[in-house]
Amino acid sequence: MDITLPAVRAFVAVARAGSFRGAAAALGVSQPTVSAAVRRLEAAAGRPLLVRDHDGARLTELGAGVLAHAAAVTAAADEFEALLAGDAPGLTVGFMGEAAGTRTSTLLGTVRRASGRDVRLRRFDFDDPSCGLLAGTSDLAVVWPPLTDDALELMVVSADRRAVAVPAGDPLSRASVLGPADLGGRVWVVPRSPDPVWRDFRGPGSLGVTDIAGEIGSGAIEETLELVASGQGIALLSQSTDEHYARTGVVFVPLSGDRRCTVALAWRRADTRPVLSRILAELRRHAPAGHPPAP
């Protein structure tokens, strides 16, 4: 296959920008240059990687499947160029608000020490549960599994009890615990997310609740809590969300039984840069008891 780095860069840039025009602006080249580069990559693949339409460009099934690998290639090339220039490039760690906490802070300290580099934090919302990994805008990410894409590796760093966020004053708010039988006939606030596995885990169906009065989509944790506080629905979250996003008018009631969710460090499976290998080796040495690292 005749695969060149500029062609891979062009493909990743279009996937990130959602359009050839945006990719051209990001790369500092003309739009025809980007289009030609992507066509060469698609010719090597023998199938389209992107669907062009009047709204821009979107990934085909093949394109979505190879994007994380392409992002790993460009990340390695960027690091190589920086090292040749005598620089040690920084690392970007994506995170989702619900994954914040003490363990996350400790983890980031380990990343800084093991890499010897600047670490930039970038927050993501429900529209990207991979927190930039699949698009190549982050090097590592603190995520809230489960995720659909098998292009990612995960290392669990903590676990938390699941809870239901309900409006203060709602009869449910007076319960010490809630079970599926208590939650029928309700409107639920659920994430708007492209990842069906991630989205479904945060919906009533994951508890076996099928008798629902309706669903309201939310794009971020703050929006979710606002909708709950205003009495428009209830939401399935983690119990520690109450610690990091205390919101007047919302009460968190834990679920009965051992229903738990996890926080994990994630990275692209295809990303084999030495700096990531050092970080992961250090984190594995300090993996918390009861939460074995990924193989």
PDB file of C-alpha atoms in Angstrom:
ATOM      1  CA  MET A   1       0.000   0.000   0.000  1.00  0.00           C
ATOM      2  CA  ASP A   2       1.170   3.508  -0.806  1.00  0.00           C
ATOM      3  CA  ILE A   3       0.424   5.125   2.561  1.00  0.00           C
ATOM      4  CA  THR A   4       2.094   8.445   3.362  1.00  0.00           C
ATOM      5  CA  LEU A   5       2.173  10.434   6.592  1.00  0.00           C
ATOM      6  CA  PRO A   6       0.575  13.530   4.957  1.00  0.00           C
ATOM      7  CA  ALA A   7      -2.347  11.368   3.836  1.00  0.00           C
ATOM      8  CA  VAL A   8      -2.833   9.982   7.351  1.00  0.00           C
ATOM      9  CA  ARG A   9      -2.600  13.503   8.813  1.00  0.00           C
ATOM     10  CA  ALA A  10      -5.206  14.747   6.353  1.00  0.00           C
ATOM     11  CA  PHE A  11      -7.616  11.949   7.230  1.00  0.00           C
ATOM     12  CA  VAL A  12      -7.252  12.557  10.970  1.00  0.00           C
ATOM     13  CA  ALA A  13      -7.680  16.302  10.487  1.00  0.00           C
ATOM     14  CA  VAL A  14     -10.923  15.838   8.508  1.00  0.00           C
ATOM     15  CA  ALA A  15     -12.266  13.417  11.125  1.00  0.00           C
ATOM     16  CA  ARG A  16     -11.522  15.923  13.899  1.00  0.00           C
ATOM     17  CA  ALA A  17     -12.864  18.969  12.074  1.00  0.00           C
ATOM     18  CA  GLY A  18     -15.851  17.266  10.489  1.00  0.00           C
ATOM     19  CA  SER A  19     -15.114  18.943   7.158  1.00  0.00           C
ATOM     20  CA  PHE A  20     -12.403  19.249   4.532  1.00  0.00           C
ATOM     21  CA  ARG A  21     -12.459  23.035   4.867  1.00  0.00           C
ATOM     22  CA  GLY A  22     -11.850  22.843   8.612  1.00  0.00           C
ATOM     23  CA  ALA A  23      -9.073  20.290   8.114  1.00  0.00           C
ATOM     24  CA  ALA A  24      -7.366  22.518   5.553  1.00  0.00           C
ATOM     25  CA  ALA A  25      -7.459  25.455   7.960  1.00  0.00           C
ATOM     26  CA  ALA A  26      -6.050  23.315  10.786  1.00  0.00           C
ATOM     27  CA  LEU A  27      -3.221  21.964   8.617  1.00  0.00           C
ATOM     28  CA  GLY A  28      -2.463  25.290   6.899  1.00  0.00           C
ATOM     29  CA  VAL A  29      -2.886  23.883   3.399  1.00  0.00           C
ATOM     30  CA  SER A  30      -5.468  24.209   0.642  1.00  0.00           C
ATOM     31  CA  GLN A  31      -8.698  22.226   0.641  1.00  0.00           C
ATOM     32  CA  PRO A  32      -7.811  20.464  -2.661  1.00  0.00           C
ATOM     33  CA  THR A  33      -4.551  19.314  -1.040  1.00  0.00           C
ATOM     34  CA  VAL A  34      -6.471  17.718   1.820  1.00  0.00           C
ATOM     35  CA  SER A  35      -8.982  16.124  -0.554  1.00  0.00           C
ATOM     36  CA  ALA A  36      -6.243  14.646  -2.717  1.00  0.00           C
ATOM     37  CA  ALA A  37      -4.391  13.272   0.311  1.00  0.00           C
ATOM     38  CA  VAL A  38      -7.511  11.570   1.666  1.00  0.00           C
ATOM     39  CA  ARG A  39      -8.303  10.125  -1.766  1.00  0.00           C
ATOM     40  CA  ARG A  40      -4.832   8.552  -1.880  1.00  0.00           C
ATOM     41  CA  LEU A  41      -5.419   6.965   1.519  1.00  0.00           C
ATOM     42  CA  GLU A  42      -8.821   5.681   0.436  1.00  0.00           C
ATOM     43  CA  ALA A  43      -7.290   4.285  -2.744  1.00  0.00           C
ATOM     44  CA  ALA A  44      -4.819   2.352  -0.603  1.00  0.00           C
ATOM     45  CA  ALA A  45      -7.678   1.071   1.546  1.00  0.00           C
ATOM     46  CA  GLY A  46      -9.812   0.185  -1.450  1.00  0.00           C
ATOM     47  CA  ARG A  47     -12.889   1.609   0.293  1.00  0.00           C
ATOM     48  CA  PRO A  48     -14.103   5.054   1.422  1.00  0.00           C
ATOM     49  CA  LEU A  49     -13.061   6.271   4.847  1.00  0.00           C
ATOM     50  CA  LEU A  50     -15.312   9.323   4.804  1.00  0.00           C
ATOM     51  CA  VAL A  51     -18.763  10.184   3.501  1.00  0.00           C
ATOM     52  CA  ARG A  52     -18.901  13.602   1.883  1.00  0.00           C
ATOM     53  CA  ASP A  53     -22.129  15.588   2.104  1.00  0.00           C
ATOM     54  CA  HIS A  54     -23.292  19.185   2.150  1.00  0.00           C
ATOM     55  CA  ASP A  55     -22.779  19.381   5.921  1.00  0.00           C
ATOM     56  CA  GLY A  56     -19.127  18.316   5.722  1.00  0.00           C
ATOM     57  CA  ALA A  57     -17.723  14.824   6.177  1.00  0.00           C
ATOM     58  CA  ARG A  58     -18.409  11.894   8.468  1.00  0.00           C
ATOM     59  CA  LEU A  59     -16.645   8.613   9.046  1.00  0.00           C
ATOM     60  CA  THR A  60     -17.648   5.397   7.349  1.00  0.00           C
ATOM     61  CA  GLU A  61     -17.607   2.208   9.381  1.00  0.00           C
ATOM     62  CA  LEU A  62     -14.067   1.517   8.152  1.00  0.00           C
ATOM     63  CA  GLY A  63     -13.021   5.104   8.850  1.00  0.00           C
ATOM     64  CA  ALA A  64     -14.313   4.904  12.423  1.00  0.00           C
ATOM     65  CA  GLY A  65     -12.489   1.621  12.871  1.00  0.00           C
ATOM     66  CA  VAL A  66      -9.096   2.945  11.780  1.00  0.00           C
ATOM     67  CA  LEU A  67      -9.265   6.475  13.196  1.00  0.00           C
ATOM     68  CA  ALA A  68      -7.657   5.616  16.553  1.00  0.00           C
ATOM     69  CA  HIS A  69      -4.803   3.847  14.743  1.00  0.00           C
ATOM     70  CA  ALA A  70      -4.329   6.809  12.415  1.00  0.00           C
ATOM     71  CA  ALA A  71      -4.307   9.161  15.402  1.00  0.00           C
ATOM     72  CA  ALA A  72      -1.632   7.016  17.047  1.00  0.00           C
ATOM     73  CA  VAL A  73       0.498   7.299  13.905  1.00  0.00           C
ATOM     74  CA  THR A  74       0.262  11.092  13.829  1.00  0.00           C
ATOM     75  CA  ALA A  75       0.921  11.360  17.574  1.00  0.00           C
ATOM     76  CA  ALA A  76       4.082   9.255  17.210  1.00  0.00           C
ATOM     77  CA  ALA A  77       5.221  11.345  14.243  1.00  0.00           C
ATOM     78  CA  ASP A  78       4.610  14.596  16.133  1.00  0.00           C
ATOM     79  CA  GLU A  79       6.608  13.308  19.093  1.00  0.00           C
ATOM     80  CA  PHE A  80       9.440  12.163  16.838  1.00  0.00           C
ATOM     81  CA  GLU A  81       9.638  15.560  15.165  1.00  0.00           C
ATOM     82  CA  ALA A  82       9.661  17.314  18.540  1.00  0.00           C
ATOM     83  CA  LEU A  83      12.418  15.066  19.864  1.00  0.00           C
ATOM     84  CA  LEU A  84      14.520  15.707  16.763  1.00  0.00           C
ATOM     85  CA  ALA A  85      14.098  19.413  17.437  1.00  0.00           C
ATOM     86  CA  GLY A  86      15.289  18.909  21.013  1.00  0.00           C
ATOM     87  CA  ASP A  87      11.887  19.350  22.613  1.00  0.00           C
ATOM     88  CA  ALA A  88       9.941  17.062  24.930  1.00  0.00           C
ATOM     89  CA  PRO A  89       6.323  17.524  23.831  1.00  0.00           C
ATOM     90  CA  GLY A  90       3.671  17.764  26.507  1.00  0.00           C
ATOM     91  CA  LEU A  91       0.856  15.296  26.996  1.00  0.00           C
ATOM     92  CA  THR A  92      -2.865  15.951  26.891  1.00  0.00           C
ATOM     93  CA  VAL A  93      -5.052  14.023  29.318  1.00  0.00           C
ATOM     94  CA  GLY A  94      -8.744  14.117  28.547  1.00  0.00           C
ATOM     95  CA  PHE A  95     -11.279  13.631  31.298  1.00  0.00           C
ATOM     96  CA  MET A  96     -14.993  13.570  31.876  1.00  0.00           C
ATOM     97  CA  GLY A  97     -16.440  15.480  34.786  1.00  0.00           C
ATOM     98  CA  GLU A  98     -18.001  12.420  36.389  1.00  0.00           C
ATOM     99  CA  ALA A  99     -14.584  10.766  36.504  1.00  0.00           C
ATOM    100  CA  ALA A 100     -13.088  13.520  38.664  1.00  0.00           C
ATOM    101  CA  GLY A 101     -11.912  12.726  42.168  1.00  0.00           C
ATOM    102  CA  THR A 102      -9.003  12.064  44.489  1.00  0.00           C
ATOM    103  CA  ARG A 103      -7.838   9.023  42.565  1.00  0.00           C
ATOM    104  CA  THR A 104      -7.772  11.097  39.371  1.00  0.00           C
ATOM    105  CA  SER A 105      -5.517  13.718  40.968  1.00  0.00           C
ATOM    106  CA  THR A 106      -3.142  11.032  42.216  1.00  0.00           C
ATOM    107  CA  LEU A 107      -3.095   9.401  38.789  1.00  0.00           C
ATOM    108  CA  LEU A 108      -2.218  12.686  37.069  1.00  0.00           C
ATOM    109  CA  GLY A 109       0.667  13.205  39.490  1.00  0.00           C
ATOM    110  CA  THR A 110       2.037   9.803  38.498  1.00  0.00           C
ATOM    111  CA  VAL A 111       1.665  10.673  34.802  1.00  0.00           C
ATOM    112  CA  ARG A 112       3.675  13.854  35.298  1.00  0.00           C
ATOM    113  CA  ARG A 113       6.453  12.125  37.229  1.00  0.00           C
ATOM    114  CA  ALA A 114       6.731   9.125  34.914  1.00  0.00           C
ATOM    115  CA  SER A 115       6.720  11.213  31.737  1.00  0.00           C
ATOM    116  CA  GLY A 116       8.814  14.157  32.942  1.00  0.00           C
ATOM    117  CA  ARG A 117       6.629  16.370  30.760  1.00  0.00           C
ATOM    118  CA  ASP A 118       3.998  19.031  31.015  1.00  0.00           C
ATOM    119  CA  VAL A 119       0.505  17.561  31.291  1.00  0.00           C
ATOM    120  CA  ARG A 120      -2.427  19.488  29.889  1.00  0.00           C
ATOM    121  CA  LEU A 121      -5.957  18.671  30.987  1.00  0.00           C
ATOM    122  CA  ARG A 122      -8.902  18.872  28.610  1.00  0.00           C
ATOM    123  CA  ARG A 123     -12.474  18.273  29.672  1.00  0.00           C
ATOM    124  CA  PHE A 124     -15.029  16.443  27.498  1.00  0.00           C
ATOM    125  CA  ASP A 125     -18.778  15.977  27.758  1.00  0.00           C
ATOM    126  CA  PHE A 126     -21.238  13.251  26.790  1.00  0.00           C
ATOM    127  CA  ASP A 127     -20.658  13.666  23.025  1.00  0.00           C
ATOM    128  CA  ASP A 128     -17.202  12.057  23.353  1.00  0.00           C
ATOM    129  CA  PRO A 129     -16.984   9.366  26.056  1.00  0.00           C
ATOM    130  CA  SER A 130     -13.470   8.477  24.803  1.00  0.00           C
ATOM    131  CA  CYS A 131     -12.393  11.984  25.906  1.00  0.00           C
ATOM    132  CA  GLY A 132     -10.471  12.719  22.728  1.00  0.00           C
ATOM    133  CA  LEU A 133      -8.678   9.389  22.326  1.00  0.00           C
ATOM    134  CA  LEU A 134     -10.504   8.218  19.203  1.00  0.00           C
ATOM    135  CA  ALA A 135     -10.141  11.614  17.535  1.00  0.00           C
ATOM    136  CA  GLY A 136      -6.491  11.872  18.565  1.00  0.00           C
ATOM    137  CA  THR A 137      -6.883  15.068  20.576  1.00  0.00           C
ATOM    138  CA  SER A 138      -5.692  13.458  23.811  1.00  0.00           C
ATOM    139  CA  ASP A 139      -2.857  11.056  24.667  1.00  0.00           C
ATOM    140  CA  LEU A 140      -4.465   9.506  27.733  1.00  0.00           C
ATOM    141  CA  ALA A 141      -7.931   9.884  29.185  1.00  0.00           C
ATOM    142  CA  VAL A 142      -9.749   9.388  32.457  1.00  0.00           C
ATOM    143  CA  VAL A 143     -13.003   7.793  31.315  1.00  0.00           C
ATOM    144  CA  TRP A 144     -16.187   6.290  32.692  1.00  0.00           C
ATOM    145  CA  PRO A 145     -16.580   2.756  31.210  1.00  0.00           C
ATOM    146  CA  PRO A 146     -18.020   0.816  29.514  1.00  0.00           C
ATOM    147  CA  LEU A 147     -17.045   2.031  26.038  1.00  0.00           C
ATOM    148  CA  THR A 148     -17.841   0.413  22.708  1.00  0.00           C
ATOM    149  CA  ASP A 149     -14.598   0.838  20.822  1.00  0.00           C
ATOM    150  CA  ASP A 150     -12.059  -1.993  21.118  1.00  0.00           C
ATOM    151  CA  ALA A 151      -9.301   0.306  19.825  1.00  0.00           C
ATOM    152  CA  LEU A 152      -8.852   1.454  23.426  1.00  0.00           C
ATOM    153  CA  GLU A 153      -7.169  -0.194  26.402  1.00  0.00           C
ATOM    154  CA  LEU A 154      -8.444   0.492  29.921  1.00  0.00           C
ATOM    155  CA  MET A 155      -6.919   0.356  33.392  1.00  0.00           C
ATOM    156  CA  VAL A 156      -9.477   0.611  36.185  1.00  0.00           C
ATOM    157  CA  VAL A 157      -8.393   3.082  38.871  1.00  0.00           C
ATOM    158  CA  SER A 158     -11.455   3.296  41.122  1.00  0.00           C
ATOM    159  CA  ALA A 159     -15.024   2.102  41.620  1.00  0.00           C
ATOM    160  CA  ASP A 160     -18.095   3.848  42.944  1.00  0.00           C
ATOM    161  CA  ARG A 161     -21.616   2.942  43.958  1.00  0.00           C
ATOM    162  CA  ARG A 162     -24.338   3.836  41.480  1.00  0.00           C
ATOM    163  CA  ALA A 163     -27.066   6.210  42.582  1.00  0.00           C
ATOM    164  CA  VAL A 164     -30.186   7.920  41.291  1.00  0.00           C
ATOM    165  CA  ALA A 165     -30.326  11.718  41.254  1.00  0.00           C
ATOM    166  CA  VAL A 166     -33.843  12.857  42.123  1.00  0.00           C
ATOM    167  CA  PRO A 167     -35.407  16.265  42.768  1.00  0.00           C
ATOM    168  CA  ALA A 168     -35.422  17.405  46.389  1.00  0.00           C
ATOM    169  CA  GLY A 169     -38.947  17.027  47.691  1.00  0.00           C
ATOM    170  CA  ASP A 170     -39.678  14.057  45.431  1.00  0.00           C
ATOM    171  CA  PRO A 171     -40.920  11.071  47.472  1.00  0.00           C
ATOM    172  CA  LEU A 172     -37.937   9.074  46.221  1.00  0.00           C
ATOM    173  CA  SER A 173     -35.565  11.533  47.914  1.00  0.00           C
ATOM    174  CA  ARG A 174     -36.629  10.245  51.338  1.00  0.00           C
ATOM    175  CA  ALA A 175     -35.538   6.651  50.625  1.00  0.00           C
ATOM    176  CA  SER A 176     -32.275   5.274  52.018  1.00  0.00           C
ATOM    177  CA  VAL A 177     -31.784   3.077  48.938  1.00  0.00           C
ATOM    178  CA  LEU A 178     -33.697   2.533  45.712  1.00  0.00           C
ATOM    179  CA  GLY A 179     -34.249  -0.608  43.652  1.00  0.00           C
ATOM    180  CA  PRO A 180     -35.614  -1.136  40.133  1.00  0.00           C
ATOM    181  CA  ALA A 181     -39.115  -1.714  41.492  1.00  0.00           C
ATOM    182  CA  ASP A 182     -39.102   1.837  42.916  1.00  0.00           C
ATOM    183  CA  LEU A 183     -38.201   3.500  39.624  1.00  0.00           C
ATOM    184  CA  GLY A 184     -41.000   2.610  37.216  1.00  0.00           C
ATOM    185  CA  GLY A 185     -43.223   5.184  35.531  1.00  0.00           C
ATOM    186  CA  ARG A 186     -40.598   7.943  35.652  1.00  0.00           C
ATOM    187  CA  VAL A 187     -39.101  10.328  33.109  1.00  0.00           C
ATOM    188  CA  TRP A 188     -35.328   9.783  32.837  1.00  0.00           C
ATOM    189  CA  VAL A 189     -32.569  12.212  31.927  1.00  0.00           C
ATOM    190  CA  VAL A 190     -30.146  10.237  29.739  1.00  0.00           C
ATOM    191  CA  PRO A 191     -26.916  11.198  27.935  1.00  0.00           C
ATOM    192  CA  ARG A 192     -26.906  12.266  24.316  1.00  0.00           C
ATOM    193  CA  SER A 193     -23.922  10.244  23.140  1.00  0.00           C
ATOM    194  CA  PRO A 194     -22.786   8.478  19.948  1.00  0.00           C
ATOM    195  CA  ASP A 195     -21.565   5.466  21.932  1.00  0.00           C
ATOM    196  CA  PRO A 196     -24.555   3.114  22.424  1.00  0.00           C
ATOM    197  CA  VAL A 197     -22.879   0.942  25.071  1.00  0.00           C
ATOM    198  CA  TRP A 198     -21.817   3.974  27.117  1.00  0.00           C
ATOM    199  CA  ARG A 199     -25.241   5.602  26.736  1.00  0.00           C
ATOM    200  CA  ASP A 200     -27.255   2.481  27.579  1.00  0.00           C
ATOM    201  CA  PHE A 201     -25.271   1.833  30.769  1.00  0.00           C
ATOM    202  CA  ARG A 202     -26.479   5.231  32.002  1.00  0.00           C
ATOM    203  CA  GLY A 203     -30.119   4.596  31.207  1.00  0.00           C
ATOM    204  CA  PRO A 204     -32.879   2.823  33.130  1.00  0.00           C
ATOM    205  CA  GLY A 205     -32.609  -0.255  30.929  1.00  0.00           C
ATOM    206  CA  SER A 206     -29.283  -1.138  32.555  1.00  0.00           C
ATOM    207  CA  LEU A 207     -31.199  -1.619  35.818  1.00  0.00           C
ATOM    208  CA  GLY A 208     -33.933  -3.656  34.189  1.00  0.00           C
ATOM    209  CA  VAL A 209     -36.399  -0.752  34.372  1.00  0.00           C
ATOM    210  CA  THR A 210     -38.596  -0.846  31.263  1.00  0.00           C
ATOM    211  CA  ASP A 211     -41.670   0.992  32.536  1.00  0.00           C
ATOM    212  CA  ILE A 212     -40.634   4.578  31.829  1.00  0.00           C
ATOM    213  CA  ALA A 213     -42.708   7.678  31.163  1.00  0.00           C
ATOM    214  CA  GLY A 214     -40.161   9.156  28.760  1.00  0.00           C
ATOM    215  CA  GLU A 215     -36.558  10.269  28.254  1.00  0.00           C
ATOM    216  CA  ILE A 216     -34.882  13.677  28.058  1.00  0.00           C
ATOM    217  CA  GLY A 217     -31.466  13.969  26.446  1.00  0.00           C
ATOM    218  CA  SER A 218     -28.580  15.759  28.157  1.00  0.00           C
ATOM    219  CA  GLY A 219     -25.176  16.752  26.809  1.00  0.00           C
ATOM    220  CA  ALA A 220     -23.262  17.256  30.063  1.00  0.00           C
ATOM    221  CA  ILE A 221     -23.365  16.546  33.784  1.00  0.00           C
ATOM    222  CA  GLU A 222     -24.304  20.137  34.639  1.00  0.00           C
ATOM    223  CA  GLU A 223     -27.260  20.017  32.253  1.00  0.00           C
ATOM    224  CA  THR A 224     -28.332  16.675  33.743  1.00  0.00           C
ATOM    225  CA  LEU A 225     -28.369  18.072  37.276  1.00  0.00           C
ATOM    226  CA  GLU A 226     -30.220  21.196  36.155  1.00  0.00           C
ATOM    227  CA  LEU A 227     -32.932  19.078  34.546  1.00  0.00           C
ATOM    228  CA  VAL A 228     -33.251  16.956  37.687  1.00  0.00           C
ATOM    229  CA  ALA A 229     -33.327  19.993  39.989  1.00  0.00           C
ATOM    230  CA  SER A 230     -36.133  21.531  37.930  1.00  0.00           C
ATOM    231  CA  GLY A 231     -38.202  18.368  38.347  1.00  0.00           C
ATOM    232  CA  GLN A 232     -38.107  17.281  34.709  1.00  0.00           C
ATOM    233  CA  GLY A 233     -36.718  13.806  35.381  1.00  0.00           C
ATOM    234  CA  ILE A 234     -34.407  11.555  37.362  1.00  0.00           C
ATOM    235  CA  ALA A 235     -30.933  10.383  36.335  1.00  0.00           C
ATOM    236  CA  LEU A 236     -28.589   7.473  36.882  1.00  0.00           C
ATOM    237  CA  LEU A 237     -25.170   8.680  38.076  1.00  0.00           C
ATOM    238  CA  SER A 238     -22.400   7.732  40.496  1.00  0.00           C
ATOM    239  CA  GLN A 239     -22.750   8.448  44.203  1.00  0.00           C
ATOM    240  CA  SER A 240     -19.567  10.541  44.266  1.00  0.00           C
ATOM    241  CA  THR A 241     -21.040  12.907  41.669  1.00  0.00           C
ATOM    242  CA  ASP A 242     -22.724  14.519  44.670  1.00  0.00           C
ATOM    243  CA  GLU A 243     -19.285  15.350  46.105  1.00  0.00           C
ATOM    244  CA  HIS A 244     -17.932  17.026  42.969  1.00  0.00           C
ATOM    245  CA  TYR A 245     -21.132  18.539  41.582  1.00  0.00           C
ATOM    246  CA  ALA A 246     -23.202  19.435  44.636  1.00  0.00           C
ATOM    247  CA  ARG A 247     -26.389  20.976  43.277  1.00  0.00           C
ATOM    248  CA  THR A 248     -29.144  22.581  45.310  1.00  0.00           C
ATOM    249  CA  GLY A 249     -32.408  20.817  44.687  1.00  0.00           C
ATOM    250  CA  VAL A 250     -30.883  17.418  43.854  1.00  0.00           C
ATOM    251  CA  VAL A 251     -30.645  14.412  46.178  1.00  0.00           C
ATOM    252  CA  PHE A 252     -28.522  11.331  45.384  1.00  0.00           C
ATOM    253  CA  VAL A 253     -30.035   8.063  46.602  1.00  0.00           C
ATOM    254  CA  PRO A 254     -27.823   4.956  46.310  1.00  0.00           C
ATOM    255  CA  LEU A 255     -29.069   1.892  44.469  1.00  0.00           C
ATOM    256  CA  SER A 256     -29.703  -1.311  46.367  1.00  0.00           C
ATOM    257  CA  GLY A 257     -27.338  -4.220  45.944  1.00  0.00           C
ATOM    258  CA  ASP A 258     -23.776  -4.061  44.696  1.00  0.00           C
ATOM    259  CA  ARG A 259     -24.407  -1.942  41.606  1.00  0.00           C
ATOM    260  CA  ARG A 260     -21.184  -0.137  40.817  1.00  0.00           C
ATOM    261  CA  CYS A 261     -19.515   1.910  38.105  1.00  0.00           C
ATOM    262  CA  THR A 262     -15.816   2.450  37.497  1.00  0.00           C
ATOM    263  CA  VAL A 263     -13.312   5.115  36.543  1.00  0.00           C
ATOM    264  CA  ALA A 264     -10.468   4.046  34.254  1.00  0.00           C
ATOM    265  CA  LEU A 265      -7.395   5.381  32.542  1.00  0.00           C
ATOM    266  CA  ALA A 266      -7.641   4.774  28.808  1.00  0.00           C
ATOM    267  CA  TRP A 267      -5.225   4.932  25.892  1.00  0.00           C
ATOM    268  CA  ARG A 268      -5.146   3.932  22.235  1.00  0.00           C
ATOM    269  CA  ARG A 269      -4.174   0.293  21.793  1.00  0.00           C
ATOM    270  CA  ALA A 270      -2.061   1.228  18.760  1.00  0.00           C
ATOM    271  CA  ASP A 271      -0.141   3.949  20.620  1.00  0.00           C
ATOM    272  CA  THR A 272       3.218   2.344  21.484  1.00  0.00           C
ATOM    273  CA  ARG A 273       5.256   5.472  22.169  1.00  0.00           C
ATOM    274  CA  PRO A 274       7.961   4.880  24.813  1.00  0.00           C
ATOM    275  CA  VAL A 275       6.643   7.685  27.010  1.00  0.00           C
ATOM    276  CA  LEU A 276       3.289   5.930  27.313  1.00  0.00           C
ATOM    277  CA  SER A 277       4.997   2.627  28.075  1.00  0.00           C
ATOM    278  CA  ARG A 278       6.852   4.305  30.974  1.00  0.00           C
ATOM    279  CA  ILE A 279       3.669   5.851  32.328  1.00  0.00           C
ATOM    280  CA  LEU A 280       1.694   2.627  32.158  1.00  0.00           C
ATOM    281  CA  ALA A 281       4.488   0.604  33.767  1.00  0.00           C
ATOM    282  CA  GLU A 282       4.572   3.060  36.671  1.00  0.00           C
ATOM    283  CA  LEU A 283       0.791   3.024  37.046  1.00  0.00           C
ATOM    284  CA  ARG A 284       0.673  -0.771  37.018  1.00  0.00           C
ATOM    285  CA  ARG A 285       3.170  -0.839  39.864  1.00  0.00           C
ATOM    286  CA  HIS A 286       0.819   1.333  41.888  1.00  0.00           C
ATOM    287  CA  ALA A 287      -2.514  -0.142  40.793  1.00  0.00           C
ATOM    288  CA  PRO A 288      -5.027   0.052  43.679  1.00  0.00           C
ATOM    289  CA  ALA A 289      -5.904  -3.166  45.437  1.00  0.00           C
ATOM    290  CA  GLY A 290      -9.025  -4.773  44.035  1.00  0.00           C
ATOM    291  CA  HIS A 291      -8.721  -3.030  40.691  1.00  0.00           C
ATOM    292  CA  PRO A 292      -6.320  -5.046  38.520  1.00  0.00           C
ATOM    293  CA  PRO A 293      -4.814  -3.200  35.578  1.00  0.00           C
ATOM    294  CA  ALA A 294      -5.588  -4.111  32.004  1.00  0.00           C
ATOM    295  CA  PRO A 295      -3.312  -6.832  30.598  1.00  0.00           C
TER     296      PRO A 295
END
